PDB file of C-alpha atoms in Angstrom:
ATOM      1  CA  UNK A   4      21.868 -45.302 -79.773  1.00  0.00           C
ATOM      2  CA  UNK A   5      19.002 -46.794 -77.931  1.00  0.00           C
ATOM      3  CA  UNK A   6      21.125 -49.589 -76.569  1.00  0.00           C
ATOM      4  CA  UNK A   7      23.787 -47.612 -75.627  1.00  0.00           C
ATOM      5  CA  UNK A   8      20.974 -45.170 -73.465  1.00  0.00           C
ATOM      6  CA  UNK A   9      19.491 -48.344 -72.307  1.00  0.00           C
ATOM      7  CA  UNK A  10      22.992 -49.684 -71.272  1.00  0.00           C
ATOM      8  CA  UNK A  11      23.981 -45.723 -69.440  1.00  0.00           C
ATOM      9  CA  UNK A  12      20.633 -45.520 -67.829  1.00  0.00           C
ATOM     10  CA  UNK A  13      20.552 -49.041 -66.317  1.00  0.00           C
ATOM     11  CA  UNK A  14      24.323 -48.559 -65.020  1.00  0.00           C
ATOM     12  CA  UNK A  15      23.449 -45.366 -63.352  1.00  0.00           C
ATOM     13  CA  UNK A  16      20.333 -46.913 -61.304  1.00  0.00           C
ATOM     14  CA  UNK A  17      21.305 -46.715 -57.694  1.00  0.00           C
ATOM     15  CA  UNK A  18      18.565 -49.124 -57.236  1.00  0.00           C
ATOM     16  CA  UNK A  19      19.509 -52.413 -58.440  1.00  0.00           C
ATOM     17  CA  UNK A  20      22.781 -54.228 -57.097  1.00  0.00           C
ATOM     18  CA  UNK A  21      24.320 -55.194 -60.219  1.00  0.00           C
ATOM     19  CA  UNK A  22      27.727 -55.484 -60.800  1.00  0.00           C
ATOM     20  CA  UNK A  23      27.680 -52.759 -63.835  1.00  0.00           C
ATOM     21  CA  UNK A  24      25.983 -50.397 -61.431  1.00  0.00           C
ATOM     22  CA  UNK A  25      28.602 -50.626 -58.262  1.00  0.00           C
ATOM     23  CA  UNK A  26      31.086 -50.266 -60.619  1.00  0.00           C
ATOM     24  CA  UNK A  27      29.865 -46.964 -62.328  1.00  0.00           C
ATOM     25  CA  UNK A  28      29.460 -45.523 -58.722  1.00  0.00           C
ATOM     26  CA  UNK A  29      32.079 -47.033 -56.991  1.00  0.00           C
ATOM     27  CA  UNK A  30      34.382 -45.458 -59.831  1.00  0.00           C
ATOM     28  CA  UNK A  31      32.336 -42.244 -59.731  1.00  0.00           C
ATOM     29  CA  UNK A  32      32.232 -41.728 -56.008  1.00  0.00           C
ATOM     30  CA  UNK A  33      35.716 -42.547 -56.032  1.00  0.00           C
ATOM     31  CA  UNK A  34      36.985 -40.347 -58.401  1.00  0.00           C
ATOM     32  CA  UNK A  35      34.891 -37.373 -58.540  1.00  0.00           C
ATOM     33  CA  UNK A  36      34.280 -37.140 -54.736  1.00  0.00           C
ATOM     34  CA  UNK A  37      36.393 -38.628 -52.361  1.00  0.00           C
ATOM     35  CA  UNK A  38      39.916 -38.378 -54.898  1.00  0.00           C
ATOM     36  CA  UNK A  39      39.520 -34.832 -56.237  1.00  0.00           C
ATOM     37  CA  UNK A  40      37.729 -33.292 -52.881  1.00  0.00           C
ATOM     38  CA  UNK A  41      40.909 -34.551 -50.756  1.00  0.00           C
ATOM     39  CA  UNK A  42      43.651 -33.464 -53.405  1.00  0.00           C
ATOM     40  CA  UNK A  43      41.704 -30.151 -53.302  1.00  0.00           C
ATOM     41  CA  UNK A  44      41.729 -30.405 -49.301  1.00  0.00           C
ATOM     42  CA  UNK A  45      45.607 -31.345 -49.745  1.00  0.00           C
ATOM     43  CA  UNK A  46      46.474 -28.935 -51.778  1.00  0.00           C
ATOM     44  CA  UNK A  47      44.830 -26.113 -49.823  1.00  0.00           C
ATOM     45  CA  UNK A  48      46.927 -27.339 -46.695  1.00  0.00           C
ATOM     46  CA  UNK A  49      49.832 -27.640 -48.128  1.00  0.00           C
ATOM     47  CA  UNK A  50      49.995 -24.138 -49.059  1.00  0.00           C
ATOM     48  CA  UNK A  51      48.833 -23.100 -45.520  1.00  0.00           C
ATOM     49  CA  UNK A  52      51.417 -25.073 -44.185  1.00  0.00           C
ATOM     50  CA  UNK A  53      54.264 -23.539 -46.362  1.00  0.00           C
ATOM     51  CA  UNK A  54      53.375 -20.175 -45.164  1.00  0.00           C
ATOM     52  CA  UNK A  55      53.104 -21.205 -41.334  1.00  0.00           C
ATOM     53  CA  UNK A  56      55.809 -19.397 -39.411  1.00  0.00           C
ATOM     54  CA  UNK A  57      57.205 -21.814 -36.406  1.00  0.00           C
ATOM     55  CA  UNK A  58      57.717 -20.157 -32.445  1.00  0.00           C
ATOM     56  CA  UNK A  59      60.197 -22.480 -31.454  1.00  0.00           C
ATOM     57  CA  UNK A  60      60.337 -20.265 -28.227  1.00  0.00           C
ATOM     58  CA  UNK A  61      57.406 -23.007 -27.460  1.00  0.00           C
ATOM     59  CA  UNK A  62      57.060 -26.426 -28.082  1.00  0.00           C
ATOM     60  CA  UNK A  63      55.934 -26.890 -31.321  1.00  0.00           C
ATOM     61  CA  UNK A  64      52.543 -28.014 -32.162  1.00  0.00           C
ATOM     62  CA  UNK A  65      52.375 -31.609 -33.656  1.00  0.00           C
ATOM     63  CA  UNK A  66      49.696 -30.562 -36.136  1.00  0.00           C
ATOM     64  CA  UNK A  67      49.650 -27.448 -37.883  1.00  0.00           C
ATOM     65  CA  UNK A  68      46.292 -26.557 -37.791  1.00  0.00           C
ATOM     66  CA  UNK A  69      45.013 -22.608 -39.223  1.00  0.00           C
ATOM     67  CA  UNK A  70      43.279 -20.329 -36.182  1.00  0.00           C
ATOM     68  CA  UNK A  71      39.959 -18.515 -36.587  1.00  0.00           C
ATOM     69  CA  UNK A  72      41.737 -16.093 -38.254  1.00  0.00           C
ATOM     70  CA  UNK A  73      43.258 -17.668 -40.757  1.00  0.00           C
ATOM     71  CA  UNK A  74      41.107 -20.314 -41.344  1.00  0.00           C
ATOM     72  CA  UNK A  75      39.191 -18.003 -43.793  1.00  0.00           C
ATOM     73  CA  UNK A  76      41.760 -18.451 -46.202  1.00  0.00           C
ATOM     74  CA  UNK A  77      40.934 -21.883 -46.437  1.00  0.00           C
ATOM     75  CA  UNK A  78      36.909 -21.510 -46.672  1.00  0.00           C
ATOM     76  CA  UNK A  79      36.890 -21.552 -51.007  1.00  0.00           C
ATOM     77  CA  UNK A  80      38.563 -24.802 -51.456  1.00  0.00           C
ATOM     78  CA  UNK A  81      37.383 -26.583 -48.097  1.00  0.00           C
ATOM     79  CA  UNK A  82      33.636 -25.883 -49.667  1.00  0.00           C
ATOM     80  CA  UNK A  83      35.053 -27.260 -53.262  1.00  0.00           C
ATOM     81  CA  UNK A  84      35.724 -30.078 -51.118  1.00  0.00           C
ATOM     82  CA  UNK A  85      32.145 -30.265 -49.027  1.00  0.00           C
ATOM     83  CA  UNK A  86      30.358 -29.993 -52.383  1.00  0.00           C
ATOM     84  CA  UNK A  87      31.797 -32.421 -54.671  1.00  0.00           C
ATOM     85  CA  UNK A  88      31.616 -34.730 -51.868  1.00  0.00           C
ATOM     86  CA  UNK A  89      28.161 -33.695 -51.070  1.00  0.00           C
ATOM     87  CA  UNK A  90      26.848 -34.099 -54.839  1.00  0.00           C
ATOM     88  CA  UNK A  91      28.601 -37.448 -54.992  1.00  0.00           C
ATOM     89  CA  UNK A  92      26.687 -39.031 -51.489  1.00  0.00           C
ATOM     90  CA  UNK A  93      23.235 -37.233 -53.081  1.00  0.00           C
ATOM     91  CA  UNK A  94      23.591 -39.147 -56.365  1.00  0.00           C
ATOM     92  CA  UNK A  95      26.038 -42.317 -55.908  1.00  0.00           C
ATOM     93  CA  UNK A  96      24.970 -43.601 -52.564  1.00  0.00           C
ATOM     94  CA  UNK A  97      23.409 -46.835 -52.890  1.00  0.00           C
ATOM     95  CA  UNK A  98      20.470 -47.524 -53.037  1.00  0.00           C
ATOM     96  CA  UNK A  99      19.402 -43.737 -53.028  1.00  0.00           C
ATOM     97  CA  UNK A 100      16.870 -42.854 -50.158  1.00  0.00           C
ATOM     98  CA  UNK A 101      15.031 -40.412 -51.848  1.00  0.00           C
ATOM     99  CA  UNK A 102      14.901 -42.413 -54.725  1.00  0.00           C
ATOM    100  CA  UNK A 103      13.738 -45.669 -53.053  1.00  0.00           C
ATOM    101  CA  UNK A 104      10.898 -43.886 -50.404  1.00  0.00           C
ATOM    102  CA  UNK A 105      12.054 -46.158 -47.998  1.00  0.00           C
ATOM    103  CA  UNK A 106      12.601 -44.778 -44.369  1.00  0.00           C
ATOM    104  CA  UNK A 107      15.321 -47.435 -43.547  1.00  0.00           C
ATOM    105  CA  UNK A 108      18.156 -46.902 -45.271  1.00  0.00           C
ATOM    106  CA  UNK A 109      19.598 -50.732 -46.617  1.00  0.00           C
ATOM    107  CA  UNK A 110      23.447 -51.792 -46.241  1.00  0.00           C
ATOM    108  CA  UNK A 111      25.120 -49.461 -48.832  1.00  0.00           C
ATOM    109  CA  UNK A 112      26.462 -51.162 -51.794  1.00  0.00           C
ATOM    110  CA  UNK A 113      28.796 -48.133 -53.198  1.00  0.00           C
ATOM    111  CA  UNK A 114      31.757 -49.238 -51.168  1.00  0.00           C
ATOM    112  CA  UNK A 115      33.156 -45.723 -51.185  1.00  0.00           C
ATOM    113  CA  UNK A 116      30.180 -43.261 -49.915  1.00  0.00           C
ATOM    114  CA  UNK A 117      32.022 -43.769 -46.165  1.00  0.00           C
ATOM    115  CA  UNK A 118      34.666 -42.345 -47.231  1.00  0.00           C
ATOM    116  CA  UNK A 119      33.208 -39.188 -48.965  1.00  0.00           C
ATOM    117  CA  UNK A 120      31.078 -38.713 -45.488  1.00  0.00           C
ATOM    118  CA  UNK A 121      34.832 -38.662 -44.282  1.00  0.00           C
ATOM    119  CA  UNK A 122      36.645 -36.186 -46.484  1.00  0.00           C
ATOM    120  CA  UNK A 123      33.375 -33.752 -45.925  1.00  0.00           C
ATOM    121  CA  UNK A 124      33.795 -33.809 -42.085  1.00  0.00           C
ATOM    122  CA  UNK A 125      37.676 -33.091 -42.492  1.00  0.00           C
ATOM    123  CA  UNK A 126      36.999 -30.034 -44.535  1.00  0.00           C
ATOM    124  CA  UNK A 127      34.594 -28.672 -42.137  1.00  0.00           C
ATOM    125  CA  UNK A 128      37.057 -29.591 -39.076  1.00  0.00           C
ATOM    126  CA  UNK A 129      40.021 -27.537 -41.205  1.00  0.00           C
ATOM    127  CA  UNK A 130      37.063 -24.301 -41.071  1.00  0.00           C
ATOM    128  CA  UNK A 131      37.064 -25.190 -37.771  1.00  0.00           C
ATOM    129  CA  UNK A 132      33.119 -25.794 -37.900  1.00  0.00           C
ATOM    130  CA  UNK A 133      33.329 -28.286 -35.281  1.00  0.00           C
ATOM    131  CA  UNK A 134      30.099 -29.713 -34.770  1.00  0.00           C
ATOM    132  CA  UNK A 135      29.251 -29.857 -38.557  1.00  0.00           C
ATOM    133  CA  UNK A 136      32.768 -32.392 -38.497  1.00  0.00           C
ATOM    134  CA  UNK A 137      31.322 -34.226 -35.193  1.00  0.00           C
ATOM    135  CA  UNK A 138      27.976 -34.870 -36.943  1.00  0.00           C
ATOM    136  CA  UNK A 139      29.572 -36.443 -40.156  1.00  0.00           C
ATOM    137  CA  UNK A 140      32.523 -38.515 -37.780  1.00  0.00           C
ATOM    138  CA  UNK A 141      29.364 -39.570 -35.913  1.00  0.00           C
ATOM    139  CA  UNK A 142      27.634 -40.968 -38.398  1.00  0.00           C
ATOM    140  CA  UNK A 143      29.969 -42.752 -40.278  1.00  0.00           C
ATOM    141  CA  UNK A 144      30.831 -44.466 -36.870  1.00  0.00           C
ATOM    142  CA  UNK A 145      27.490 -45.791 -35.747  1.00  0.00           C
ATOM    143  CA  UNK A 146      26.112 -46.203 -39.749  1.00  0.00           C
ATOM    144  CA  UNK A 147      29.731 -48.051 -41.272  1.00  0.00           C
ATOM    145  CA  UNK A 148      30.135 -50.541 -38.233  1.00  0.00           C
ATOM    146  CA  UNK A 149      31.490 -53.494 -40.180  1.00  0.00           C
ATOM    147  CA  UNK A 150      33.862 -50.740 -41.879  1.00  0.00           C
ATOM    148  CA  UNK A 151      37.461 -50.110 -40.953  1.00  0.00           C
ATOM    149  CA  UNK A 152      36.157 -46.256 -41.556  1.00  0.00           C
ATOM    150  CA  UNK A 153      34.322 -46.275 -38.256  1.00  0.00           C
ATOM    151  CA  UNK A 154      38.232 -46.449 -36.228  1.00  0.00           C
ATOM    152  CA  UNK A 155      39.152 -43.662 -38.800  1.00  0.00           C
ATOM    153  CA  UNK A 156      35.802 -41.592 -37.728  1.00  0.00           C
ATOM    154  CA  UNK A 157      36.578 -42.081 -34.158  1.00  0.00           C
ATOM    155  CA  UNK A 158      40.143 -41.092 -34.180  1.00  0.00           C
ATOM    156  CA  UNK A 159      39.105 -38.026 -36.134  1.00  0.00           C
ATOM    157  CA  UNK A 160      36.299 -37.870 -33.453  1.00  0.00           C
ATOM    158  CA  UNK A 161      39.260 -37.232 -30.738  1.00  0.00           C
ATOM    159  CA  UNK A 162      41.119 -35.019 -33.097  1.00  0.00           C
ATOM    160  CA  UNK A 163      37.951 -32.910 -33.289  1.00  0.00           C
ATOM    161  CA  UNK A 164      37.482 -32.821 -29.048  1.00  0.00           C
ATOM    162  CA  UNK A 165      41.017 -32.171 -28.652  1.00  0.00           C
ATOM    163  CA  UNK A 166      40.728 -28.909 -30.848  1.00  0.00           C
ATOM    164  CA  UNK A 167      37.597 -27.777 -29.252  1.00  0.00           C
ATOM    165  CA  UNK A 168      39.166 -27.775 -26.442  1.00  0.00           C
ATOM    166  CA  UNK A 169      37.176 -30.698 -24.176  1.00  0.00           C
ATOM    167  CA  UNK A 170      39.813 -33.084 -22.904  1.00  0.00           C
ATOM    168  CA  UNK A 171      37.439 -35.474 -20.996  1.00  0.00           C
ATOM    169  CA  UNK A 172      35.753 -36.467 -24.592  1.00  0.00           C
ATOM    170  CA  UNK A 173      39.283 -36.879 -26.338  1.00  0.00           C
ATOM    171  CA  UNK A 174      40.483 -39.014 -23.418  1.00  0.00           C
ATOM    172  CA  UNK A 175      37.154 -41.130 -23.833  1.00  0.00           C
ATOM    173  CA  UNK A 176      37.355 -41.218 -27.203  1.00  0.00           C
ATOM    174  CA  UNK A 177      41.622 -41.874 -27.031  1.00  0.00           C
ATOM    175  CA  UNK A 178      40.869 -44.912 -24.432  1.00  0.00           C
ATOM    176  CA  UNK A 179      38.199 -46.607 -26.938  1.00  0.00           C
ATOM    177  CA  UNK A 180      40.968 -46.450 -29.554  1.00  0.00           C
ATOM    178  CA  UNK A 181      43.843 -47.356 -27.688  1.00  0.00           C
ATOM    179  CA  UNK A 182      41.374 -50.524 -26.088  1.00  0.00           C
ATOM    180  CA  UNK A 183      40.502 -51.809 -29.722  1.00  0.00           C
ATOM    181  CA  UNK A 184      43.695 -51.470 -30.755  1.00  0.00           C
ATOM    182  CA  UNK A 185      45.125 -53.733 -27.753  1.00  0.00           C
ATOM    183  CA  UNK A 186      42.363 -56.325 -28.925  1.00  0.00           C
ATOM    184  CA  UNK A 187      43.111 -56.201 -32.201  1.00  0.00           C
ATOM    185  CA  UNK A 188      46.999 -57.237 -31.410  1.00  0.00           C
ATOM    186  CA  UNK A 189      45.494 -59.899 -29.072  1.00  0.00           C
ATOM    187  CA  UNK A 190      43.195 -61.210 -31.737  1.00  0.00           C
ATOM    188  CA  UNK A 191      46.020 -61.401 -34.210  1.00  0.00           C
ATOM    189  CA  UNK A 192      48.637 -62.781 -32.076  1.00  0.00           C
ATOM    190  CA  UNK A 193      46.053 -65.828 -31.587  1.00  0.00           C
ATOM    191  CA  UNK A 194      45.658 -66.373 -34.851  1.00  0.00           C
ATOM    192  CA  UNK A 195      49.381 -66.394 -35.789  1.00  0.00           C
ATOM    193  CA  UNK A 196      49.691 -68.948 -32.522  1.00  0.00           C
ATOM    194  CA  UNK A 197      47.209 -71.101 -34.169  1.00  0.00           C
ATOM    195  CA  UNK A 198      48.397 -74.432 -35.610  1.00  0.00           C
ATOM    196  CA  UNK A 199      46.817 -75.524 -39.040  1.00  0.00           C
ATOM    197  CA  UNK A 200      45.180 -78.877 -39.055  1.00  0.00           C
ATOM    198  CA  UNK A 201      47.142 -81.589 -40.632  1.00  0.00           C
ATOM    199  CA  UNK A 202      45.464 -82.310 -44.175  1.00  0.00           C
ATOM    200  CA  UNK A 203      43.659 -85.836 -44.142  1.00  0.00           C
ATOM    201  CA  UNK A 204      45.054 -88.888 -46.121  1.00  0.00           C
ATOM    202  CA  UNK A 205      43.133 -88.873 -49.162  1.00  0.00           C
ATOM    203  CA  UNK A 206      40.794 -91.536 -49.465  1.00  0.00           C
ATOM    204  CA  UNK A 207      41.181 -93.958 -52.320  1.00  0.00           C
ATOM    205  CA  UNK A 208      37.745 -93.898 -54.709  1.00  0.00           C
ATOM    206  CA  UNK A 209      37.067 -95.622 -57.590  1.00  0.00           C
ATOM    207  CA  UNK A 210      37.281 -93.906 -60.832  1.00  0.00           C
ATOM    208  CA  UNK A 211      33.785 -94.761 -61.812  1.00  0.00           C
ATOM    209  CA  UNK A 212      31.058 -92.751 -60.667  1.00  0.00           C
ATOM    210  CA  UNK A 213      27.559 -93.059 -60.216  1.00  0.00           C
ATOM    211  CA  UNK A 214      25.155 -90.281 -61.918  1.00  0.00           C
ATOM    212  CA  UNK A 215      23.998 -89.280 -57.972  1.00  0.00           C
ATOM    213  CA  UNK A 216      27.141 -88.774 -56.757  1.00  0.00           C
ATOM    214  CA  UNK A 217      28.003 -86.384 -59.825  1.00  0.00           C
ATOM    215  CA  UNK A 218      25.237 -84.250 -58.985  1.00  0.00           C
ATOM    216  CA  UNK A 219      26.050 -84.088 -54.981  1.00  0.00           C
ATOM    217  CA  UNK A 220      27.520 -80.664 -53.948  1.00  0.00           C
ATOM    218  CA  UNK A 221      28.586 -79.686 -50.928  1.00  0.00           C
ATOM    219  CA  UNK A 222      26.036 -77.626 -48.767  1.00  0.00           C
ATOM    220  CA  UNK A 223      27.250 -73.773 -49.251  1.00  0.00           C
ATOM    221  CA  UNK A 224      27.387 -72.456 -45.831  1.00  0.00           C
ATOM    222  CA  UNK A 225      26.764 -68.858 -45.130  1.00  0.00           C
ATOM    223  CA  UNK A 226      29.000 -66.215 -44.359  1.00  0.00           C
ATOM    224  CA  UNK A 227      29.610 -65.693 -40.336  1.00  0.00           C
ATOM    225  CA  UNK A 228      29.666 -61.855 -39.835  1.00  0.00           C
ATOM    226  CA  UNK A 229      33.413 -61.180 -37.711  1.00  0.00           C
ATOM    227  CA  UNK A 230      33.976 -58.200 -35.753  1.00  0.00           C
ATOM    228  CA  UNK A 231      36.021 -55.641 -37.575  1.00  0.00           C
ATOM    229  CA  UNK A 232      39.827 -54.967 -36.008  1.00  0.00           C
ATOM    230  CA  UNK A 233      41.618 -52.419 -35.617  1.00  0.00           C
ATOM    231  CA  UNK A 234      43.668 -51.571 -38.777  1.00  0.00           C
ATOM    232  CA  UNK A 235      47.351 -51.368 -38.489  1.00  0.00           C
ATOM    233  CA  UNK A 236      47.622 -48.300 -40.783  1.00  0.00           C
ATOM    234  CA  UNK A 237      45.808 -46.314 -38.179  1.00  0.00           C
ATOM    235  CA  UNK A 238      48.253 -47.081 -35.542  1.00  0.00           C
ATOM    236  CA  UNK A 239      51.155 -44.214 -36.438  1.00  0.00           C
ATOM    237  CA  UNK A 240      48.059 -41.999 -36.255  1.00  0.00           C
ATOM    238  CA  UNK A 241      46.644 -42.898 -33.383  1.00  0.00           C
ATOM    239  CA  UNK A 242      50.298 -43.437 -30.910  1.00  0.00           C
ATOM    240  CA  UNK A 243      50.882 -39.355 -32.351  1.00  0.00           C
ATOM    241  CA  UNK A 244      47.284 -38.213 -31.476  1.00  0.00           C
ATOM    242  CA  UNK A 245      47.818 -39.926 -27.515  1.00  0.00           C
ATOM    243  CA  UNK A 246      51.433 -37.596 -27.777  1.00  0.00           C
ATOM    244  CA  UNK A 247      49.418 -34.358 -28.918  1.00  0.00           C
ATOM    245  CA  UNK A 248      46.730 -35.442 -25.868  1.00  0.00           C
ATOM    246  CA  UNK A 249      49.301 -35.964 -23.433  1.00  0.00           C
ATOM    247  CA  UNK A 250      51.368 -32.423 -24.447  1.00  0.00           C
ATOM    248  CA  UNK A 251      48.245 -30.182 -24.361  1.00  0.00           C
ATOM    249  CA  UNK A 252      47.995 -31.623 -20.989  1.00  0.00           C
ATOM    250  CA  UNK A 253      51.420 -31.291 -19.731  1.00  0.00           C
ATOM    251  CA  UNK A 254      51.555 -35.013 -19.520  1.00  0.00           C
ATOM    252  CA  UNK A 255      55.523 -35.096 -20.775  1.00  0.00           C
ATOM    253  CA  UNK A 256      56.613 -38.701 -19.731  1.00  0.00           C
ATOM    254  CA  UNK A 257      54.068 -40.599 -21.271  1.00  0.00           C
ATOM    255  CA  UNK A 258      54.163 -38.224 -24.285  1.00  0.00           C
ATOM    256  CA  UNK A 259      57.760 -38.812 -24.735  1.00  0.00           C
ATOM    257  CA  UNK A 260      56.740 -42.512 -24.967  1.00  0.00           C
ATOM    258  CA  UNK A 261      54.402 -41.941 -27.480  1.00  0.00           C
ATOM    259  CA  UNK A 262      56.708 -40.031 -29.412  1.00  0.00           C
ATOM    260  CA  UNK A 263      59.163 -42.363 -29.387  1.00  0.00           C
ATOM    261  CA  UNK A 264      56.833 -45.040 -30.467  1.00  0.00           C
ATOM    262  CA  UNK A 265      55.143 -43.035 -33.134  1.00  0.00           C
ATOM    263  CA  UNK A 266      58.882 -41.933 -35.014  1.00  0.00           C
ATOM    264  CA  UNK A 267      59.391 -45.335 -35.187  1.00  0.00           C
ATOM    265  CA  UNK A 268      56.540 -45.689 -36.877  1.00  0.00           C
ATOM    266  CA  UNK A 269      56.612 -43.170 -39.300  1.00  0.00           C
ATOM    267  CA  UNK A 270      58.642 -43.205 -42.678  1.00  0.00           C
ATOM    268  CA  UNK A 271      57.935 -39.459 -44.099  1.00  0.00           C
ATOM    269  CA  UNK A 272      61.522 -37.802 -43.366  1.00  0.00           C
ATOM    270  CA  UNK A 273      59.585 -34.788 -42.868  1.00  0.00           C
ATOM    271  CA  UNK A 274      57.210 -35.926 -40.848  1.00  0.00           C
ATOM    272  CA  UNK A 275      59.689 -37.712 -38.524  1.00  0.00           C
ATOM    273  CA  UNK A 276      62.503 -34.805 -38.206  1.00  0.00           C
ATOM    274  CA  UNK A 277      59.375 -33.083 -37.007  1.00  0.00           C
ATOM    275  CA  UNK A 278      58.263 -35.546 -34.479  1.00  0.00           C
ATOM    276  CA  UNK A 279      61.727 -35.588 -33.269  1.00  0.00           C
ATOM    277  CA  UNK A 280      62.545 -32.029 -32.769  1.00  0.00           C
ATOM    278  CA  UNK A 281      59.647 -32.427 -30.683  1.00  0.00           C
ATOM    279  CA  UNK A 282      60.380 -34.859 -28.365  1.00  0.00           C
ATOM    280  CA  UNK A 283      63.499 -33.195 -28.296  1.00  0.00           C
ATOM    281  CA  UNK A 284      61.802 -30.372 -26.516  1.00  0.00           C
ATOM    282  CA  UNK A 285      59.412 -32.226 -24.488  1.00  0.00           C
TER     283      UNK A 285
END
């Protein structure tokens, strides 16, 4: 029994980077924050979504959002959501702040505390508490910079502008995203271009070997740190954002184009009849 206790309280240290600690709170965070609170969030949506009643007097809005007024009936399982992922950042984030003293907070080693910060600033956009989903995009975009998550927290960043409202800050935030995603393409097209080196003749060596050159090993050089890309799976959400942009501003040509682009790149049948029946009225 004392092993065991030994063996759970050494695992759930969010001090020490050992493998049997990330993996009790990378499986933790994973699955008790960020996996239930967005099935919760999912669920809640769907059943919003089921109810909506279309105008199709109007073009139809490419994202079903609830209004003030019925974004109430959301509030019980969007909070579910906030505090499971809440709890999970307070007590799987590593290593913990409060825990450590330390005012600088180190690189996190519980590979899935971005995305809780995520799923907690989605269920405060669907309450439509704006600024409390701002503050949480915000700071998973200047805290995960080496993280795919910070294009996700910036594209939710726009979504958030757009549905407040302030055009000028979506268009800002649109541009930075469309930008990176143009130099991602670039980036990969160069590597693709890239020939590989031809592999050298191997030299011919004798089969005996001195006791130095046994022990020789090849200096280990460190890791360069790369600039993170833009991800393609972001890309069907980003070309449909730029269409919901461009509609709210009456911009119908180069929303068609979007739409266009962004069926294409879509492979929900629901999703896509939507999209269409939309650019059908555009």
């Amino acid at each position: 029994m004392l092993a065991l206790a030994t063996v759970a309280n050494w695992g759930c240290s969010t001090e020490k980077n050992k493998g049997i600690n990330r993996g009790y709170h990378n499986m933790t965070a994973r699955y008790n924050g960020y996996f239930n609170a967005n099935e919760i969030i999912k669920e809640s949506l769907k059943t919003y979504r089921d109810a909506y009643k279309e105008d199709y007097s109007k073009i139809l809005p490419i994202y079903v959002y609830a209004d003030e007024k019925s974004a109430s009936t959301l509030y019980p399982n969007m909070d579910r959501a906030i505090t499971k992922t809440s709890v999970v950042i307070d007590k799987h984030s590593m290593p913990n702040p409060k825990k450590s003293g330390k005012k600088e907070k180190k690189a996190e080693w519980c590979k899935w505390i971005d995305n809780n910060w995520m799923v907690m600033g989605q269920a405060h956009f669907y309450k439509r508490e704006f600024a409390a989903a701002r503050e949480k995009f915000e700071y998973v975009k200047n805290t995960y910079k080496n993280l795919e998550t910070k294009y996700d927290a910036q594209l939710w960043l726009a979504k958030t502008w757009l549905e407040e409202g302030n055009m000028q800050e979506a268009q800002k935030a649109l541009d930075k995203l469309q930008k990176a995603r143009e130099e991602g393409d670039e980036a990969k097209e160069e590597k693709k271009s890239e020939k590989k080196p031809e592999p050298e003749p191997k030299k011919k060596t004798s089969k005996k070997k001195s006791k130095s050159s046994k022990k020789r090993k090849a200096p280990v050089k460190p890791e360069e740190e790369t600039e993170v890309l833009f991800p393609e799976y972001l890309n069907k959400d980003l070309v449909i954002l730029q269409a919901d942009y461009f509609i709210r501003n009456e911009k119908y040509e180069k929303a068609i184009e979007k739409l266009e682009e962004g069926i294409k790149l879509t492979k929900k049948k629901r999703e896509k009849a939507r999209l269409t029946f939309i650019l059908a009225q555009v």
